[in-house]
PDB file of C-alpha atoms in Angstrom:
ATOM      1  CA  MET A  30      23.849   4.130-113.604  1.00 49.00           C
ATOM      2  CA  LYS A  31      21.745   4.830-116.597  1.00 53.00           C
ATOM      3  CA  SER A  32      19.389   1.853-115.851  1.00 52.00           C
ATOM      4  CA  ALA A  33      18.580   3.283-112.452  1.00 51.00           C
ATOM      5  CA  ASP A  34      17.698   6.642-113.917  1.00 54.00           C
ATOM      6  CA  THR A  35      15.561   5.063-116.546  1.00 53.00           C
ATOM      7  CA  SER A  36      13.639   3.079-114.012  1.00 54.00           C
ATOM      8  CA  THR A  37      13.070   6.145-111.803  1.00 57.00           C
ATOM      9  CA  HIS A  38      11.999   8.077-114.801  1.00 55.00           C
ATOM     10  CA  PHE A  39       9.549   5.349-115.904  1.00 55.00           C
ATOM     11  CA  SER A  40       8.223   5.233-112.328  1.00 59.00           C
ATOM     12  CA  ASN A  41       7.659   8.985-112.211  1.00 66.00           C
ATOM     13  CA  THR A  42       5.930   8.860-115.647  1.00 68.00           C
ATOM     14  CA  LYS A  43       3.643   6.192-114.321  1.00 70.00           C
ATOM     15  CA  ASN A  44       2.675   8.114-111.251  1.00 73.00           C
ATOM     16  CA  ASN A  45       2.014  11.207-113.266  1.00 74.00           C
ATOM     17  CA  MET A  46      -0.239   9.219-115.484  1.00 75.00           C
ATOM     18  CA  ASN A  47      -2.150   7.889-112.447  1.00 84.00           C
ATOM     19  CA  ASN A  48      -2.417  11.401-110.998  1.00 86.00           C
ATOM     20  CA  GLU A  49      -3.786  12.769-114.276  1.00 86.00           C
ATOM     21  CA  LEU A  50      -6.296   9.866-114.425  1.00 86.00           C
ATOM     22  CA  ILE A  51      -7.426  10.575-110.860  1.00 88.00           C
ATOM     23  CA  LEU A  52      -7.694  14.212-111.580  1.00 88.00           C
ATOM     24  CA  ILE A  53      -9.715  13.690-114.703  1.00 88.00           C
ATOM     25  CA  ILE A  54     -12.102  11.312-112.864  1.00 88.00           C
ATOM     26  CA  THR A  55     -12.427  13.712-110.080  1.00 89.00           C
ATOM     27  CA  VAL A  56     -13.318  16.593-112.244  1.00 89.00           C
ATOM     28  CA  SER A  57     -15.460  14.865-114.763  1.00 91.00           C
ATOM     29  CA  PHE A  58     -17.768  13.048-112.197  1.00 92.00           C
ATOM     30  CA  PRO A  59     -19.341  16.206-110.612  1.00 92.00           C
ATOM     31  CA  VAL A  60     -19.649  17.731-114.009  1.00 92.00           C
ATOM     32  CA  LEU A  61     -21.391  14.664-115.388  1.00 94.00           C
ATOM     33  CA  LEU A  62     -23.639  14.617-112.156  1.00 94.00           C
ATOM     34  CA  LEU A  63     -24.559  18.338-112.725  1.00 94.00           C
ATOM     35  CA  ILE A  64     -25.344  17.655-116.316  1.00 95.00           C
ATOM     36  CA  VAL A  65     -27.644  14.719-115.421  1.00 94.00           C
ATOM     37  CA  PHE A  66     -29.359  16.798-112.591  1.00 94.00           C
ATOM     38  CA  TYR A  67     -29.913  19.744-115.053  1.00 93.00           C
ATOM     39  CA  PHE A  68     -31.676  17.465-117.594  1.00 93.00           C
ATOM     40  CA  TRP A  69     -33.751  15.833-114.780  1.00 91.00           C
ATOM     41  CA  LEU A  70     -34.914  19.207-113.560  1.00 90.00           C
ATOM     42  CA  SER A  71     -35.772  20.450-116.941  1.00 90.00           C
ATOM     43  CA  LYS A  72     -37.714  17.248-117.661  1.00 92.00           C
ATOM     44  CA  ARG A  73     -39.550  17.697-114.393  1.00 87.00           C
ATOM     45  CA  LYS A  74     -40.361  21.309-115.082  1.00 89.00           C
ATOM     46  CA  LYS A  75     -41.909  20.248-118.507  1.00 89.00           C
ATOM     47  CA  ARG A  76     -43.949  17.546-116.875  1.00 88.00           C
ATOM     48  CA  HIS A  77     -45.213  19.891-114.224  1.00 84.00           C
ATOM     49  CA  ALA A  78     -46.231  22.401-117.010  1.00 86.00           C
ATOM     50  CA  VAL A  79     -48.195  19.705-118.721  1.00 89.00           C
ATOM     51  CA  THR A  80     -50.001  18.331-115.644  1.00 91.00           C
ATOM     52  CA  LEU A  81     -50.816  21.663-114.091  1.00 93.00           C
ATOM     53  CA  LYS A  82     -54.134  22.282-116.067  1.00 94.00           C
ATOM     54  CA  SER A  83     -55.497  18.693-115.687  1.00 94.00           C
ATOM     55  CA  ASP A  84     -54.622  18.692-111.951  1.00 95.00           C
ATOM     56  CA  TRP A  85     -56.242  22.078-111.392  1.00 96.00           C
ATOM     57  CA  ILE A  86     -59.513  20.929-113.095  1.00 96.00           C
ATOM     58  CA  LYS A  87     -59.421  17.668-110.974  1.00 96.00           C
ATOM     59  CA  PHE A  88     -58.823  19.692-107.867  1.00 96.00           C
ATOM     60  CA  GLU A  89     -61.772  22.126-108.657  1.00 96.00           C
ATOM     61  CA  LYS A  90     -64.055  19.185-109.381  1.00 97.00           C
ATOM     62  CA  ALA A  91     -63.007  17.553-106.132  1.00 96.00           C
ATOM     63  CA  ILE A  92     -63.711  20.834-104.275  1.00 95.00           C
ATOM     64  CA  THR A  93     -67.201  21.236-105.693  1.00 95.00           C
ATOM     65  CA  GLN A  94     -68.072  17.496-104.915  1.00 95.00           C
ATOM     66  CA  LYS A  95     -66.355  17.730-101.588  1.00 93.00           C
ATOM     67  CA  HIS A  96     -64.366  14.537-102.439  1.00 94.00           C
ATOM     68  CA  ILE A  97     -61.837  14.735 -99.557  1.00 94.00           C
ATOM     69  CA  ASN A  98     -59.350  12.169-100.947  1.00 95.00           C
ATOM     70  CA  GLY A  99     -59.361  13.912-104.352  1.00 96.00           C
ATOM     71  CA  ILE A 100     -58.812  17.317-102.753  1.00 96.00           C
ATOM     72  CA  ILE A 101     -55.936  15.864-100.683  1.00 96.00           C
ATOM     73  CA  LYS A 102     -54.458  14.102-103.876  1.00 96.00           C
ATOM     74  CA  TYR A 103     -54.644  16.852-106.333  1.00 96.00           C
ATOM     75  CA  GLY A 104     -54.085  19.714-103.855  1.00 96.00           C
ATOM     76  CA  THR A 105     -50.841  18.108-102.774  1.00 95.00           C
ATOM     77  CA  GLU A 106     -49.789  17.567-106.460  1.00 95.00           C
ATOM     78  CA  LEU A 107     -50.617  21.214-107.138  1.00 96.00           C
ATOM     79  CA  ILE A 108     -48.674  22.535-104.234  1.00 95.00           C
ATOM     80  CA  LEU A 109     -45.651  20.537-105.312  1.00 92.00           C
ATOM     81  CA  ASN A 110     -45.994  21.791-108.944  1.00 93.00           C
ATOM     82  CA  GLU A 111     -43.493  24.605-109.601  1.00 90.00           C
ATOM     83  CA  ASN A 112     -45.877  26.174-112.248  1.00 91.00           C
ATOM     84  CA  LEU A 113     -48.698  26.905-109.744  1.00 93.00           C
ATOM     85  CA  THR A 114     -49.722  30.598-109.963  1.00 93.00           C
ATOM     86  CA  ASP A 115     -50.382  32.961-107.141  1.00 93.00           C
ATOM     87  CA  SER A 116     -54.073  33.242-107.980  1.00 94.00           C
ATOM     88  CA  GLN A 117     -54.417  29.403-107.938  1.00 95.00           C
ATOM     89  CA  LEU A 118     -52.749  29.306-104.535  1.00 95.00           C
ATOM     90  CA  LYS A 119     -55.095  32.036-103.193  1.00 94.00           C
ATOM     91  CA  ILE A 120     -58.117  29.964-104.508  1.00 95.00           C
ATOM     92  CA  MET A 121     -56.748  26.723-102.880  1.00 95.00           C
ATOM     93  CA  LYS A 122     -56.186  28.508 -99.576  1.00 95.00           C
ATOM     94  CA  GLU A 123     -59.723  29.893 -99.506  1.00 95.00           C
ATOM     95  CA  SER A 124     -61.464  26.596-100.656  1.00 94.00           C
ATOM     96  CA  VAL A 125     -59.465  24.290 -98.372  1.00 95.00           C
ATOM     97  CA  GLY A 126     -59.661  26.696 -95.532  1.00 92.00           C
ATOM     98  CA  GLU A 127     -63.446  26.614 -95.692  1.00 92.00           C
ATOM     99  CA  LEU A 128     -63.464  22.790 -95.553  1.00 94.00           C
ATOM    100  CA  VAL A 129     -60.792  22.091 -93.003  1.00 92.00           C
ATOM    101  CA  GLY A 130     -63.188  22.779 -90.049  1.00 90.00           C
ATOM    102  CA  GLU A 131     -65.560  20.085 -91.189  1.00 91.00           C
ATOM    103  CA  HIS A 132     -62.804  17.515 -92.408  1.00 92.00           C
ATOM    104  CA  SER A 133     -59.848  17.245 -90.156  1.00 92.00           C
ATOM    105  CA  GLN A 134     -58.127  15.117 -92.944  1.00 94.00           C
ATOM    106  CA  LEU A 135     -57.498  18.448 -94.858  1.00 95.00           C
ATOM    107  CA  GLU A 136     -55.323  19.880 -92.012  1.00 96.00           C
ATOM    108  CA  ASN A 137     -52.144  18.595 -93.624  1.00 95.00           C
ATOM    109  CA  LEU A 138     -52.910  20.075 -96.969  1.00 96.00           C
ATOM    110  CA  ASN A 139     -54.057  23.257 -95.370  1.00 95.00           C
ATOM    111  CA  ASN A 140     -50.580  23.505 -93.738  1.00 96.00           C
ATOM    112  CA  LEU A 141     -48.859  22.850 -97.043  1.00 95.00           C
ATOM    113  CA  ILE A 142     -50.815  25.603 -98.696  1.00 96.00           C
ATOM    114  CA  TYR A 143     -50.156  27.929 -95.825  1.00 94.00           C
ATOM    115  CA  ASN A 144     -46.365  27.071 -95.875  1.00 94.00           C
ATOM    116  CA  LYS A 145     -46.246  27.804 -99.670  1.00 94.00           C
ATOM    117  CA  PHE A 146     -48.034  31.003 -99.138  1.00 91.00           C
ATOM    118  CA  LEU A 147     -45.572  32.136 -96.451  1.00 91.00           C
ATOM    119  CA  HIS A 148     -42.688  31.048 -98.720  1.00 90.00           C
ATOM    120  CA  TRP A 149     -43.889  33.067-101.641  1.00 87.00           C
ATOM    121  CA  ASN A 150     -44.651  36.122 -99.391  1.00 84.00           C
ATOM    122  CA  ARG A 151     -41.553  36.042 -97.159  1.00 80.00           C
ATOM    123  CA  ASP A 152     -39.710  39.260 -96.536  1.00 74.00           C
ATOM    124  CA  TYR A 153     -36.141  39.340 -97.607  1.00 72.00           C
ATOM    125  CA  GLY A 154     -34.589  41.276 -94.627  1.00 67.00           C
ATOM    126  CA  GLY A 155     -31.839  43.819 -95.552  1.00 59.00           C
ATOM    127  CA  THR A 156     -33.253  44.816 -98.945  1.00 57.00           C
ATOM    128  CA  ALA A 157     -34.429  48.311 -99.041  1.00 51.00           C
TER     129      ALA A 157
END
């Protein structure tokens, strides 16, 4: 009788170890994923901060020279840059808005600027 009890006890111990391993893996994988995502976001934010000034200068130069491909390229990069300021967005809205009538290629960038403007100026209903 003792050997049956011992094998049952060993089997239960083995199942508990498997359950613990599954639990550790299940908990640690999302935590590891969150840590990786956090570092990726912080690296991206630093990269955006570094490129904002140079992209802005290139965008302004493209505007003055009416270089449509440059306006589209650097305007899109600026819109996606999380460090873009409100005043820069307003300048982009005005300058691209003036050129969109002459150059239909700027329509998509104009929509991106407009959507960003709406996003930043949205009304949070229910807050008094």
